[in-house]
């Protein structure tokens, strides 16, 4: 497989994760006291920061063989932190809302965690390609 194909796949997975985060954790929330105005929520912004770093910095680091190791490391850290945080918030929300076990998997963040790990394994394949010295 070519390096450019994996790089595009890495970028698209990271961009998809960012778009999901912006849809779910929009950091500009409507002000209930003043309709038509929005407030900045720093907590939700932090949830968007990891995928933003993934789209911009990780993709940029994977563009060069010299910096691919840092891209691989940062990509792995983002996926691990993302998995822990998404699983934590999903489990805590499921227990608060008393969602039945039968529908828990589809209403959890498990599909989002799968996208994050897919992003990681595409990055691993790209890193392995760089380390073998092929294009």
XYZ file of C-alpha atoms in Angstrom:
135
model
C 0.000 0.000 0.000
C 1.235 3.479 -0.779
C 2.143 6.034 1.856
C -0.182 8.646 0.370
C -3.184 6.307 0.590
C -2.564 5.615 4.275
C -1.956 9.301 4.955
C -5.295 10.219 3.362
C -7.044 7.469 5.361
C -5.422 8.736 8.572
C -6.538 12.290 7.816
C -10.106 11.265 6.936
C -10.524 9.161 10.088
C -9.222 12.018 12.237
C -11.455 14.518 10.436
C -14.467 12.245 10.917
C -13.695 12.011 14.632
C -13.434 15.794 14.836
C -16.764 16.249 13.060
C -18.420 13.757 15.427
C -17.004 15.644 18.401
C -18.211 18.970 17.063
C -21.682 17.509 16.591
C -21.855 15.879 20.018
C -19.763 18.296 22.102
C -20.399 21.655 20.441
C -18.512 24.147 22.590
C -20.723 27.067 21.588
C -23.942 26.381 23.500
C -27.166 28.365 23.398
C -27.685 30.737 26.314
C -31.019 29.853 27.914
C -31.307 33.260 29.564
C -30.635 35.176 26.347
C -32.146 33.392 23.317
C -30.163 33.867 20.123
C -26.824 34.212 21.911
C -24.217 31.560 22.512
C -21.794 30.877 25.335
C -18.336 29.338 25.148
C -18.066 26.108 27.182
C -14.381 25.372 27.903
C -15.102 21.797 29.030
C -16.653 20.915 25.692
C -13.831 22.720 23.908
C -11.316 20.420 25.603
C -13.271 17.430 24.268
C -12.768 18.863 20.775
C -9.087 19.625 21.314
C -7.854 15.997 21.046
C -9.431 15.342 17.635
C -8.283 18.771 16.431
C -4.690 17.914 17.382
C -5.156 14.562 15.634
C -6.298 16.200 12.395
C -3.621 18.891 12.269
C -0.539 17.823 14.215
C -0.612 14.037 13.862
C -1.237 14.270 10.125
C 1.583 16.804 9.759
C 3.975 14.631 11.770
C 3.209 11.595 9.613
C 4.111 13.513 6.437
C 7.818 13.032 7.060
C 9.839 9.951 7.916
C 11.886 11.956 10.433
C 8.819 12.948 12.473
C 6.663 9.849 11.912
C 7.748 8.364 15.240
C 6.337 11.430 17.042
C 3.132 11.184 15.041
C 2.843 7.510 15.985
C 3.425 8.285 19.666
C 1.003 11.220 19.751
C -1.621 9.269 17.804
C -1.355 6.414 20.310
C -1.656 8.751 23.298
C -4.722 10.448 21.831
C -6.398 7.095 21.167
C -5.659 5.786 24.671
C -6.896 8.956 26.382
C -9.893 9.111 24.069
C -10.804 5.495 24.777
C -10.613 5.993 28.537
C -12.567 9.251 28.509
C -15.255 8.075 26.085
C -15.724 4.786 27.957
C -15.907 6.594 31.294
C -18.495 9.114 30.176
C -20.483 6.460 28.345
C -20.609 4.143 31.355
C -21.509 6.962 33.740
C -24.291 8.204 31.439
C -25.656 4.683 30.964
C -25.868 4.094 34.705
C -27.521 7.460 35.378
C -30.143 6.964 32.667
C -30.660 3.265 33.538
C -30.436 2.170 29.908
C -31.156 -1.575 29.469
C -28.205 -3.824 28.733
C -29.705 -4.884 25.391
C -29.446 -1.389 23.892
C -26.360 -0.299 25.800
C -23.852 -1.199 23.075
C -25.564 0.776 20.323
C -26.154 3.805 22.527
C -22.645 3.790 23.969
C -19.475 5.330 22.591
C -18.192 1.927 21.482
C -18.535 2.796 17.747
C -16.636 6.051 18.351
C -13.899 4.135 20.191
C -13.726 1.781 17.192
C -13.135 4.740 14.867
C -10.355 5.979 17.146
C -8.631 2.580 17.137
C -9.039 2.354 13.362
C -7.225 5.682 13.165
C -4.460 4.284 15.377
C -3.970 1.142 13.266
C -3.823 3.151 10.038
C -1.136 5.261 11.734
C 0.692 2.080 12.769
C 0.623 0.780 9.199
C 1.996 4.129 7.982
C 4.708 4.098 10.647
C 5.673 0.525 9.725
C 5.899 1.582 6.083
C 8.266 4.414 7.005
C 10.430 2.114 9.148
C 10.820 -0.411 6.311
C 12.136 2.400 4.154
C 9.627 1.963 1.325
C 7.438 4.696 -0.071
